[in-house]
Tab-separated table of C-alpha atoms in Angstrom:
chain	number	residue	atom	x	y	z
A	542	MET	CA	21.772	15.268	41.107
A	543	PHE	CA	18.218	14.880	39.834
A	544	GLU	CA	17.917	18.580	38.969
A	545	PHE	CA	21.313	18.505	37.218
A	546	ILE	CA	20.171	15.616	35.008
A	547	SER	CA	16.840	17.316	34.362
A	548	ILE	CA	18.391	20.628	33.234
A	549	ASN	CA	21.116	19.062	31.097
A	550	SER	CA	18.671	16.788	29.284
A	551	TYR	CA	16.877	19.645	27.550
A	552	PHE	CA	19.490	20.309	24.878
A	553	PRO	CA	20.117	16.725	23.612
A	554	TYR	CA	16.413	15.907	23.850
A	555	GLY	CA	15.543	19.017	21.842
A	556	LEU	CA	18.280	18.169	19.364
A	557	LEU	CA	16.757	14.723	18.791
A	558	TYR	CA	13.375	16.239	18.042
A	559	PHE	CA	14.881	18.956	15.864
A	560	ALA	CA	16.784	16.394	13.762
A	561	SER	CA	13.698	14.219	13.512
A	562	GLY	CA	11.418	17.083	12.449
A	563	LEU	CA	13.937	18.471	9.984
A	564	GLY	CA	14.483	15.028	8.472
A	565	ILE	CA	10.743	14.472	8.061
A	566	LEU	CA	10.173	17.803	6.328
A	567	ILE	CA	13.202	17.360	4.040
A	568	GLN	CA	12.317	13.829	2.965
A	569	HIS	CA	8.559	14.295	2.885
A	570	ARG	CA	6.842	14.285	-0.485
A	571	LYS	CA	3.374	15.618	-1.180
A	572	LYS	CA	2.705	13.034	-3.890
A	573	TYR	CA	2.992	9.848	-1.872
A	574	PRO	CA	0.872	6.982	-3.243
A	575	PHE	CA	-0.172	6.245	0.367
A	576	ARG	CA	-2.898	8.573	1.577
A	577	PHE	CA	-1.908	8.565	5.253
A	578	ALA	CA	1.775	9.263	4.429
A	579	LYS	CA	0.767	12.665	3.054
A	580	ASP	CA	0.086	13.878	6.611
A	581	LEU	CA	3.574	13.112	7.950
A	582	TRP	CA	4.501	16.783	7.627
A	583	LEU	CA	2.291	17.395	10.694
A	584	MET	CA	4.583	15.133	12.671
A	585	GLY	CA	7.568	17.108	11.405
A	586	ILE	CA	6.015	20.394	12.589
A	587	TYR	CA	5.257	18.789	15.964
A	588	ALA	CA	8.895	17.714	16.337
A	589	LEU	CA	10.338	21.140	15.415
A	590	ILE	CA	8.046	23.097	17.742
A	591	HIS	CA	8.664	20.597	20.526
A	592	ALA	CA	12.439	20.969	20.048
A	593	THR	CA	12.098	24.762	20.319
A	594	SER	CA	10.151	24.453	23.583
A	595	GLU	CA	12.801	22.111	25.044
A	596	TRP	CA	15.594	24.550	24.223
A	597	SER	CA	13.533	27.386	25.716
A	598	TYR	CA	13.488	25.511	29.043
A	599	LEU	CA	17.294	25.634	28.936
A	600	PHE	CA	18.103	29.071	27.524
A	601	ILE	CA	15.515	31.254	29.293
A	602	PRO	CA	16.909	30.527	32.798
A	603	LEU	CA	20.424	31.339	31.515
A	604	GLN	CA	19.243	34.902	30.786
A	605	ALA	CA	17.164	35.227	33.965
A	606	SER	CA	19.370	37.978	35.411
A	607	SER	CA	18.534	40.238	32.471
A	608	PHE	CA	14.760	40.169	33.045
A	609	SER	CA	12.433	41.511	35.674
A	610	ALA	CA	10.638	39.028	37.923
A	611	GLN	CA	7.280	39.565	36.212
A	612	LEU	CA	8.719	39.237	32.698
A	613	LEU	CA	10.674	36.175	33.733
A	614	TYR	CA	7.467	34.611	35.044
A	615	PHE	CA	5.723	34.991	31.677
A	616	LEU	CA	8.829	33.866	29.807
A	617	ASN	CA	8.820	30.677	31.874
A	618	LEU	CA	5.238	30.086	30.715
A	619	PHE	CA	6.286	30.446	27.067
A	620	PRO	CA	7.996	27.035	26.632
A	621	ILE	CA	5.077	25.325	28.383
A	622	PHE	CA	2.538	26.872	25.995
A	623	LEU	CA	4.845	26.179	23.054
A	624	GLU	CA	5.133	22.550	24.116
A	625	ALA	CA	1.348	22.296	24.442
A	626	PHE	CA	0.927	23.840	20.991
A	627	SER	CA	3.268	21.208	19.513
A	628	PHE	CA	0.996	18.496	20.904
A	629	VAL	CA	-1.853	19.987	18.850
A	630	PHE	CA	-0.087	18.991	15.610
A	631	LEU	CA	0.463	15.466	16.918
A	632	PHE	CA	-3.225	15.357	17.855
A	633	ILE	CA	-4.266	16.484	14.351
A	634	PHE	CA	-1.934	13.912	12.791
A	635	SER	CA	-3.495	11.065	14.787
A	636	LEU	CA	-7.078	12.091	13.994
A	637	ARG	CA	-6.348	12.466	10.278
A	638	LEU	CA	-4.983	8.931	10.254
A	639	LEU	CA	-8.068	7.612	12.012
A	640	TYR	CA	-10.645	9.738	10.165
A	641	PRO	CA	-9.167	10.848	6.804
A	642	GLU	CA	-12.534	12.055	5.460
A	643	ARG	CA	-13.272	14.341	8.420
A	644	SER	CA	-10.634	16.993	7.788
A	645	LEU	CA	-12.375	19.895	9.554
A	646	ARG	CA	-13.233	17.852	12.617
A	647	THR	CA	-9.647	16.657	12.911
A	648	ILE	CA	-8.572	20.297	13.281
A	649	PHE	CA	-11.399	21.630	15.441
A	650	ILE	CA	-11.136	18.966	18.149
A	651	PRO	CA	-7.403	19.451	18.948
A	652	MET	CA	-7.677	23.230	18.684
A	653	GLY	CA	-10.740	23.187	20.952
A	654	ILE	CA	-8.844	21.184	23.593
A	655	PHE	CA	-5.883	23.568	23.276
A	656	LEU	CA	-8.133	26.608	23.778
A	657	LEU	CA	-9.702	24.878	26.776
A	658	TYR	CA	-6.202	24.316	28.128
A	659	CYS	CA	-5.330	27.994	27.610
A	660	ALA	CA	-8.557	29.039	29.344
A	661	THR	CA	-7.803	26.751	32.293
A	662	VAL	CA	-4.314	28.208	32.711
A	663	GLY	CA	-5.715	31.724	32.310
A	664	ILE	CA	-8.203	31.100	35.148
A	665	LEU	CA	-5.341	29.967	37.379
A	666	LEU	CA	-3.391	33.098	36.590
A	667	MET	CA	-6.386	35.356	37.272
A	668	ASN	CA	-6.870	33.660	40.663
A	669	LYS	CA	-3.322	34.754	41.552
A	670	VAL	CA	-1.952	31.247	42.010
A	671	SER	CA	1.698	31.263	43.031
A	672	PRO	CA	4.118	31.314	40.074
A	673	THR	CA	5.567	27.917	40.974
A	674	ALA	CA	2.111	26.308	41.202
A	675	ALA	CA	0.954	27.992	37.979
A	676	LEU	CA	3.962	26.624	36.077
A	677	SER	CA	3.420	23.171	37.549
A	678	TYR	CA	-0.305	23.121	36.711
A	679	SER	CA	0.379	24.381	33.171
A	680	GLN	CA	2.803	21.548	32.516
A	681	GLU	CA	0.502	18.924	34.042
A	682	PHE	CA	-2.549	20.015	32.074
A	683	SER	CA	-0.624	20.093	28.764
A	684	HIS	CA	0.468	16.486	29.302
A	685	TYR	CA	-2.891	15.201	30.557
A	686	MET	CA	-5.139	17.096	28.128
A	687	LEU	CA	-3.003	16.987	24.973
A	688	LEU	CA	0.121	14.794	24.988
A	689	PHE	CA	-1.405	11.681	26.557
A	690	PRO	CA	-4.514	11.420	24.300
A	691	ALA	CA	-2.549	12.485	21.207
A	692	SER	CA	0.098	9.804	21.822
A	693	ILE	CA	-2.514	7.110	22.483
A	694	LEU	CA	-4.457	7.983	19.323
A	695	THR	CA	-1.274	8.173	17.231
A	696	ALA	CA	-0.184	4.740	18.476
A	697	LEU	CA	-3.628	3.326	17.656
A	698	ALA	CA	-3.741	4.927	14.196
A	699	LEU	CA	-0.241	3.741	13.240
A	700	TYR	CA	-0.985	0.235	14.474
A	701	ARG	CA	-4.179	0.073	12.424
A	702	GLN	CA	-2.323	1.264	9.322
A	703	GLY	CA	0.397	-1.334	9.848
A	704	LYS	CA	-2.079	-4.148	10.481
A	705	ASP	CA	-4.464	-3.387	7.609
A	706	ARG	CA	-3.602	-5.710	4.695
A	707	GLY	CA	-6.138	-4.011	2.480
A	708	ASN	CA	-3.921	-0.949	1.918
A	709	LYS	CA	-1.369	-3.073	-0.006
A	710	LEU	CA	1.645	-1.827	1.948
A	711	PRO	CA	4.963	-3.668	1.685
A	712	LEU	CA	5.917	-5.744	4.722
A	713	GLN	CA	8.836	-3.473	5.685
A	714	ILE	CA	6.587	-0.399	5.821
A	715	ARG	CA	3.998	-2.248	7.889
A	716	PHE	CA	6.708	-3.378	10.307
A	717	ASN	CA	8.009	0.177	10.738
A	718	LEU	CA	4.489	1.490	11.288
A	719	LYS	CA	3.959	-1.011	14.095
A	720	ALA	CA	7.373	-0.130	15.573
A	721	LEU	CA	6.514	3.586	15.530
A	722	SER	CA	3.166	2.743	17.115
A	723	THR	CA	5.016	1.058	19.979
A	724	VAL	CA	7.230	4.142	20.421
A	725	PHE	CA	4.202	6.425	20.753
A	726	LEU	CA	2.556	4.002	23.168
A	727	CYS	CA	5.648	4.267	25.374
A	728	LEU	CA	5.513	8.061	25.035
A	729	ALA	CA	1.903	8.017	26.206
A	730	MET	CA	2.773	5.914	29.248
A	731	PHE	CA	5.731	8.038	30.273
A	732	SER	CA	3.907	11.309	29.570
A	733	LEU	CA	2.183	10.749	32.925
A	734	LEU	CA	5.605	10.673	34.596
A	735	MET	CA	7.172	13.603	32.722
A	736	VAL	CA	5.728	16.168	35.136
A	737	ASP	CA	6.963	17.803	38.309
A	738	PRO	CA	5.387	16.834	41.645
A	739	GLY	CA	2.024	18.524	42.103
A	740	SER	CA	-0.782	18.783	44.615
A	741	LEU	CA	-3.442	17.229	42.352
A	742	PHE	CA	-3.841	13.621	41.218
A	743	PRO	CA	-2.129	12.039	39.382
A	744	ALA	CA	0.825	14.447	39.582
A	745	ASN	CA	1.003	13.954	43.361
A	746	VAL	CA	1.589	10.199	42.822
A	747	PHE	CA	3.043	9.770	39.340
A	748	ASN	CA	5.798	12.275	38.662
A	749	SER	CA	9.442	12.424	37.639
A	750	GLN	CA	10.853	12.595	41.178
A	751	ALA	CA	8.733	9.677	42.421
A	752	PHE	CA	9.873	7.549	39.485
A	753	TYR	CA	13.523	8.426	40.162
A	754	SER	CA	13.256	7.651	43.865
A	755	VAL	CA	11.841	4.189	43.105
A	756	THR	CA	13.948	3.143	40.109
A	757	HIS	CA	16.963	5.499	40.338
A	758	ILE	CA	16.441	6.009	36.616
A	759	PRO	CA	15.762	9.586	35.543
A	760	VAL	CA	12.671	9.990	33.401
A	761	GLN	CA	14.729	12.261	31.198
A	762	LEU	CA	16.865	9.280	30.173
A	763	LEU	CA	13.808	7.309	29.129
A	764	ARG	CA	12.458	10.374	27.371
A	765	GLY	CA	15.713	10.636	25.445
A	766	LEU	CA	15.547	6.971	24.462
A	767	ILE	CA	11.969	7.437	23.253
A	768	GLY	CA	13.019	10.495	21.248
A	769	THR	CA	15.926	8.565	19.697
A	770	ALA	CA	13.703	5.628	18.780
A	771	MET	CA	11.105	8.004	17.320
A	772	MET	CA	13.716	9.708	15.142
A	773	ILE	CA	15.264	6.452	13.866
A	774	VAL	CA	11.998	4.677	13.111
A	775	THR	CA	10.368	7.734	11.526
A	776	LEU	CA	13.294	8.414	9.202
A	777	LYS	CA	13.506	4.737	8.312
A	778	LEU	CA	9.783	4.752	7.572
A	779	LEU	CA	10.202	7.795	5.329
A	780	PHE	CA	13.062	6.079	3.540
A	781	GLU	CA	10.825	3.073	2.850
A	782	PHE	CA	8.012	5.384	1.701
A	783	ASN	CA	10.338	7.143	-0.725
A	784	ARG	CA	11.783	3.884	-2.023
A	785	GLU	CA	8.326	2.416	-2.598
A	786	THR	CA	7.170	5.655	-4.241
A	787	ASP	CA	10.174	5.593	-6.585
A	788	ARG	CA	9.428	1.964	-7.427
A	789	ILE	CA	5.766	2.705	-8.204
A	790	LEU	CA	6.659	5.748	-10.315
A	791	ALA	CA	9.259	3.742	-12.228
A	792	GLN	CA	6.710	0.977	-12.731
A	793	ALA	CA	4.132	3.490	-13.974
A	794	GLU	CA	6.663	4.902	-16.438
A	795	GLU	CA	7.539	1.387	-17.597
A	796	ASP	CA	3.844	0.544	-18.010
A	797	ALA	CA	3.292	3.700	-20.054
A	798	MET	CA	6.227	2.865	-22.330
A	799	ARG	CA	5.053	-0.719	-22.683
A	800	PHE	CA	1.509	0.390	-23.484
A	801	SER	CA	2.840	2.799	-26.117
A	802	GLU	CA	4.923	0.007	-27.646
A	803	ARG	CA	1.912	-2.285	-27.701
A	804	GLU	CA	-0.048	0.389	-29.561
A	805	ARG	CA	2.744	0.705	-32.125
A	806	ILE	CA	2.997	-3.069	-32.643
A	807	SER	CA	-0.767	-3.472	-32.990
A	808	GLN	CA	-0.874	-0.659	-35.569
A	809	ASP	CA	1.996	-2.220	-37.532
A	810	LEU	CA	0.291	-5.615	-37.477
A	811	HIS	CA	-2.990	-4.123	-38.642
A	812	ASP	CA	-1.502	-2.018	-41.411
A	813	GLY	CA	1.063	-4.562	-42.551
A	814	VAL	CA	0.628	-8.244	-41.776
A	815	ILE	CA	-3.175	-8.345	-41.708
A	816	GLN	CA	-3.524	-6.460	-44.977
A	817	THR	CA	-1.014	-8.784	-46.630
A	818	LEU	CA	-2.795	-11.890	-45.342
A	819	TYR	CA	-6.151	-10.481	-46.389
A	820	ALA	CA	-4.844	-9.809	-49.922
A	821	THR	CA	-3.402	-13.331	-50.031
A	822	GLY	CA	-6.790	-14.756	-49.067
A	823	MET	CA	-8.495	-12.747	-51.799
A	824	MET	CA	-6.050	-14.069	-54.392
A	825	LEU	CA	-6.598	-17.647	-53.214
A	826	GLU	CA	-10.375	-17.230	-53.442
A	827	SER	CA	-9.983	-15.797	-56.923
A	828	THR	CA	-7.838	-18.774	-57.899
A	829	VAL	CA	-10.454	-21.217	-56.548
A	830	ARG	CA	-13.174	-19.568	-58.648
A	831	HIS	CA	-11.094	-20.027	-61.807
A	832	LEU	CA	-10.370	-23.683	-61.117
A	833	ASP	CA	-12.452	-26.459	-62.509
A	834	SER	CA	-14.925	-27.940	-60.027
A	835	GLU	CA	-13.226	-31.324	-60.407
A	836	SER	CA	-9.703	-29.970	-59.837
A	837	PRO	CA	-7.832	-32.008	-57.189
A	838	ILE	CA	-6.275	-28.897	-55.641
A	839	ARG	CA	-9.575	-27.039	-55.234
A	840	GLU	CA	-10.331	-28.638	-51.847
A	841	GLN	CA	-6.750	-28.098	-50.694
A	842	LEU	CA	-7.001	-24.412	-51.535
A	843	LYS	CA	-10.342	-24.152	-49.695
A	844	PHE	CA	-8.718	-25.702	-46.631
A	845	CYS	CA	-5.844	-23.199	-46.917
A	846	ILE	CA	-8.360	-20.344	-47.119
A	847	GLU	CA	-10.163	-21.583	-43.986
A	848	SER	CA	-6.858	-21.875	-42.131
A	849	LEU	CA	-5.889	-18.394	-43.296
A	850	ASN	CA	-9.220	-16.959	-42.093
A	851	THR	CA	-8.750	-18.655	-38.722
A	852	SER	CA	-5.260	-17.174	-38.450
A	853	LEU	CA	-6.616	-13.744	-39.373
A	854	LEU	CA	-9.289	-14.030	-36.665
A	855	ASP	CA	-6.691	-15.081	-34.052
A	856	LEU	CA	-4.455	-12.207	-35.092
A	857	ARG	CA	-7.332	-9.728	-34.786
A	858	HIS	CA	-8.071	-11.049	-31.305
A	859	TYR	CA	-4.399	-10.620	-30.444
A	860	ILE	CA	-4.420	-7.038	-31.685
A	861	THR	CA	-7.575	-6.377	-29.665
A	862	GLY	CA	-5.682	-7.608	-26.619
A	863	LEU	CA	-2.750	-5.343	-27.422
A	864	LYS	CA	-5.015	-2.336	-27.811
A	865	SER	CA	-7.033	-3.071	-24.703
A	866	GLU	CA	-6.868	-0.446	-21.993
A	867	ASP	CA	-4.447	-0.846	-19.143
A	868	ILE	CA	-5.788	-3.395	-16.648
A	869	SER	CA	-3.043	-3.069	-14.024
A	870	HIS	CA	-4.943	-0.520	-11.922
A	871	LYS	CA	-8.512	-1.843	-12.189
A	872	PRO	CA	-10.258	-4.143	-9.676
A	873	LEU	CA	-9.954	-7.818	-10.503
A	874	LYS	CA	-13.714	-8.285	-10.441
A	875	ARG	CA	-14.256	-5.788	-13.271
A	876	ILE	CA	-11.344	-7.205	-15.259
A	877	PHE	CA	-12.652	-10.779	-15.139
A	878	GLU	CA	-16.225	-9.713	-15.904
A	879	LYS	CA	-15.052	-7.935	-19.048
A	880	MET	CA	-12.793	-10.858	-19.971
A	881	LEU	CA	-15.704	-13.305	-19.793
A	882	THR	CA	-17.949	-11.005	-21.838
A	883	GLU	CA	-15.335	-10.872	-24.606
A	884	PHE	CA	-14.852	-14.644	-24.361
A	885	GLU	CA	-18.586	-15.251	-24.900
A	886	VAL	CA	-18.550	-13.079	-28.027
A	887	ASN	CA	-15.419	-14.667	-29.472
A	888	TYR	CA	-16.206	-18.343	-28.793
A	889	ASN	CA	-20.005	-18.445	-28.347
A	890	ILE	CA	-19.644	-20.251	-25.008
A	891	ARG	CA	-21.882	-19.439	-22.037
A	892	THR	CA	-20.020	-18.175	-18.975
A	893	GLN	CA	-20.765	-17.768	-15.268
A	894	PHE	CA	-18.723	-15.690	-12.834
A	895	VAL	CA	-18.713	-16.246	-9.067
A	896	PHE	CA	-16.848	-13.705	-6.934
A	897	VAL	CA	-16.289	-13.854	-3.172
A	898	GLY	CA	-14.273	-11.040	-1.622
A	899	ASP	CA	-13.628	-7.310	-1.738
A	900	ASP	CA	-15.135	-5.823	-4.926
A	901	LEU	CA	-12.224	-3.362	-5.184
A	902	ILE	CA	-9.375	-5.800	-4.618
A	903	LEU	CA	-6.376	-5.450	-6.912
A	904	LEU	CA	-2.767	-6.594	-6.898
A	905	THR	CA	0.399	-4.675	-7.681
A	906	PRO	CA	0.546	-3.698	-11.399
A	907	ASN	CA	2.985	-6.408	-12.537
A	908	ARG	CA	1.261	-9.170	-10.580
A	909	GLN	CA	-2.139	-8.128	-11.854
A	910	ASN	CA	-0.934	-8.186	-15.468
A	911	HIS	CA	0.570	-11.652	-15.041
A	912	LEU	CA	-2.613	-13.019	-13.456
A	913	TYR	CA	-4.735	-11.483	-16.234
A	914	TYR	CA	-2.759	-13.213	-18.978
A	915	VAL	CA	-2.684	-16.550	-17.138
A	916	VAL	CA	-6.493	-16.645	-16.909
A	917	LYS	CA	-6.841	-15.355	-20.485
A	918	GLU	CA	-4.556	-18.095	-21.831
A	919	VAL	CA	-6.452	-20.793	-19.930
A	920	LEU	CA	-9.724	-19.459	-21.378
A	921	ASN	CA	-8.269	-19.461	-24.891
A	922	ASN	CA	-7.185	-23.083	-24.450
A	923	ILE	CA	-10.719	-23.996	-23.391
A	924	GLY	CA	-12.262	-22.153	-26.326
A	925	LYS	CA	-9.948	-23.732	-28.893
A	926	HIS	CA	-9.433	-27.305	-27.665
A	927	THR	CA	-12.262	-28.583	-25.431
A	928	ALA	CA	-15.523	-28.063	-27.402
A	929	ALA	CA	-17.101	-26.724	-24.186
A	930	THR	CA	-20.532	-25.080	-24.105
A	931	ASN	CA	-20.389	-23.773	-20.510
A	932	ILE	CA	-17.639	-22.504	-18.259
A	933	GLN	CA	-17.597	-21.153	-14.703
A	934	LEU	CA	-14.934	-18.833	-13.335
A	935	GLN	CA	-14.804	-18.487	-9.564
A	936	LEU	CA	-12.545	-16.076	-7.660
A	937	VAL	CA	-12.374	-16.380	-3.869
A	938	GLU	CA	-10.351	-13.943	-1.771
A	939	GLU	CA	-8.741	-15.558	1.262
A	940	PRO	CA	-6.669	-13.722	3.909
A	941	ASP	CA	-3.317	-14.423	2.235
A	942	GLN	CA	-4.143	-15.666	-1.252
A	943	LEU	CA	-6.561	-15.678	-4.166
A	944	VAL	CA	-8.093	-18.980	-5.238
A	945	ILE	CA	-9.241	-18.950	-8.865
A	946	SER	CA	-11.170	-21.948	-10.203
A	947	LEU	CA	-12.049	-22.322	-13.879
A	948	TRP	CA	-14.335	-25.219	-14.851
A	949	ASP	CA	-15.566	-26.172	-18.301
A	950	ASN	CA	-17.910	-28.953	-19.460
A	951	GLY	CA	-15.877	-29.806	-22.552
A	952	GLN	CA	-13.748	-32.783	-23.400
A	953	GLU	CA	-11.143	-33.780	-20.859
A	954	ASN	CA	-7.729	-32.630	-22.008
A	955	LYS	CA	-5.371	-34.622	-19.829
A	956	GLN	CA	-2.498	-33.770	-22.104
A	957	LEU	CA	-2.521	-30.267	-20.632
A	958	SER	CA	-2.087	-31.499	-17.066
A	959	GLU	CA	0.618	-33.935	-18.127
A	960	GLN	CA	2.600	-30.959	-19.428
A	961	PHE	CA	2.632	-29.476	-15.940
A	962	LYS	CA	4.378	-31.066	-13.002
A	963	THR	CA	2.961	-29.293	-9.972
A	964	ASP	CA	5.086	-28.977	-6.865
A	965	ARG	CA	4.457	-26.900	-3.730
A	966	GLU	CA	7.497	-24.720	-4.399
A	967	GLU	CA	8.129	-24.741	-8.181
A	968	GLN	CA	6.369	-25.361	-11.491
A	969	PHE	CA	8.335	-27.371	-14.065
A	970	TYR	CA	7.420	-27.051	-17.728
A	971	GLN	CA	7.391	-30.299	-19.709
A	972	GLY	CA	5.517	-29.411	-22.916
A	973	PRO	CA	6.266	-27.622	-26.188
A	974	GLY	CA	3.399	-25.094	-26.385
A	975	MET	CA	4.243	-21.387	-26.179
A	976	GLY	CA	0.955	-20.647	-24.359
A	977	LEU	CA	1.633	-23.256	-21.698
A	978	ARG	CA	5.211	-22.026	-21.341
A	979	ASN	CA	3.912	-18.506	-20.710
A	980	ILE	CA	1.444	-19.812	-18.112
A	981	ARG	CA	4.228	-21.662	-16.335
A	982	GLU	CA	6.529	-18.627	-16.346
A	983	ARG	CA	3.843	-16.279	-15.068
A	984	ILE	CA	2.776	-18.685	-12.308
A	985	THR	CA	6.423	-18.938	-11.224
A	986	ILE	CA	6.738	-15.135	-11.127
A	987	LEU	CA	3.516	-14.910	-9.093
A	988	ARG	CA	4.886	-17.519	-6.625
A	989	GLY	CA	1.648	-19.410	-7.180
A	990	GLU	CA	0.479	-22.920	-7.980
A	991	ILE	CA	-1.683	-24.369	-10.763
A	992	ASP	CA	-3.542	-27.652	-10.657
A	993	TYR	CA	-5.616	-29.564	-13.243
A	994	SER	CA	-8.304	-31.998	-12.080
A	995	TYR	CA	-11.257	-33.792	-13.618
A	996	PRO	CA	-14.613	-33.784	-11.770
A	997	PRO	CA	-16.628	-37.048	-11.790
A	998	THR	CA	-19.359	-35.381	-13.876
A	999	ARG	CA	-17.485	-33.996	-16.861
A	1000	GLY	CA	-14.950	-31.460	-18.026
A	1001	THR	CA	-11.788	-29.994	-16.588
A	1002	LEU	CA	-11.171	-27.920	-13.441
A	1003	VAL	CA	-8.166	-25.585	-13.393
A	1004	THR	CA	-7.327	-24.171	-9.955
A	1005	LEU	CA	-4.874	-21.331	-9.298
A	1006	HIS	CA	-3.511	-20.409	-5.857
A	1007	ILE	CA	-1.987	-16.933	-6.055
A	1008	PRO	CA	-0.442	-15.177	-2.986
A	1009	LYS	CA	-1.877	-11.690	-2.494
A	1010	GLU	CA	1.499	-10.225	-1.574
A	1011	VAL	CA	5.169	-10.983	-2.103
A	1012	SER	CA	8.328	-9.120	-1.136
A	1013	LEU	CA	9.484	-6.209	-3.272
A	1014	GLU	CA	12.425	-8.240	-4.557
A	1015	ASN	CA	10.049	-10.881	-5.895
A	1016	ASP	CA	7.703	-8.333	-7.404
A	1017	ASN	CA	10.217	-6.372	-9.499
A	1018	THR	CA	9.523	-8.424	-12.620
A	1019	THR	CA	8.596	-7.668	-16.185
A	1020	ASP	CA	5.904	-9.255	-18.283
A	1021	VAL	CA	6.887	-12.207	-20.425
A	1022	GLY	CA	5.517	-13.657	-23.602
A	1023	ARG	CA	2.707	-11.186	-23.963
């Protein structure tokens, strides 16, 4: 009964691996935005070679009557060596996940262990070990020297990738990585049982027949379940990779189109509206010069000219913002440093920047753009309305959120805070200003919170709590009110 189950498990088990490997290679893309996903093709090669070795275990004995005893002996070694060779690709895959910068070492170590395995089997053959013992030892050594460490390292590498929040992976991908890690951990555990009884430890204690005699569950059944789980989770993971890649590529295309449109609008504003306003200002100044010094409208025209110059300056600042380089893929620290430098030049206000966290931290493109314009609008409000001489911007990275504090020493502007009604789940707009409306909308999109407070010393403190990650459904948003 046990041997019947063992023989008849080869074909479906090989079929599972063949389907898994074929699916990986068909769906795999070289240009994944995730560095570790680019090595998934190694797992596909491992699955295809492993499927071929499983089918060889089944089909070679069916043709045994056509071969001589010596040829049949070497043919029986073929699937064992083929199976061991498949483990090399799994080994390389695990090491490249753990050490992506050490590409040569990730190849030399598995190949060195495989050559050591081949040398060990060759020594057994030269010592004229019985064919049955040689086959048994070959299978045991391939599992102990290659499959077990490769499975353990793959489980560890996948778990680390799924746990690491710094790689900005969506939650569904991280979940599937942890699930696949669990599958390979089970494969590592049962690899010690997927051997025939042998004379050496641990094969003389832990083997397929011993497990069946204790549990009455064939190891082949568990092996099939592991293969099924591996195929399902891997293909699901690839589907999520492809979906996220498509989303990022679509976002990049949208950003490029938006940036091009911003360039066109800024050029039109510069060549059209600004030139018209500038000519209007020149005519007004000419009119003032021709008016009598005692004319009652002279002061009114001077006030109009000052207002027009202020509007021209604001419009130039707006165009500068439109023409600014794309900030969606730059670290937040660099973005805020540049923002404060420009703020000092435009408003002649001293600034201080305090940063606590990863220097290279960035959010997804849309979220980063929204956060940029929220902070920029708050700074503009300070520069225009508070008569401040000093401001301090502080960004603190916490495990699940960013805390951004912006303090100024200007006049308290409680009207701003009265136009926001802060709640833990939603921001409600209560004021008429377009800038404040944009802040409210962007904070809502970011799933964040904004709070205005007034320190006992002086000035206003604006605090933003921005989650570092949201689900894909919440992140598929477009910029508003730019």
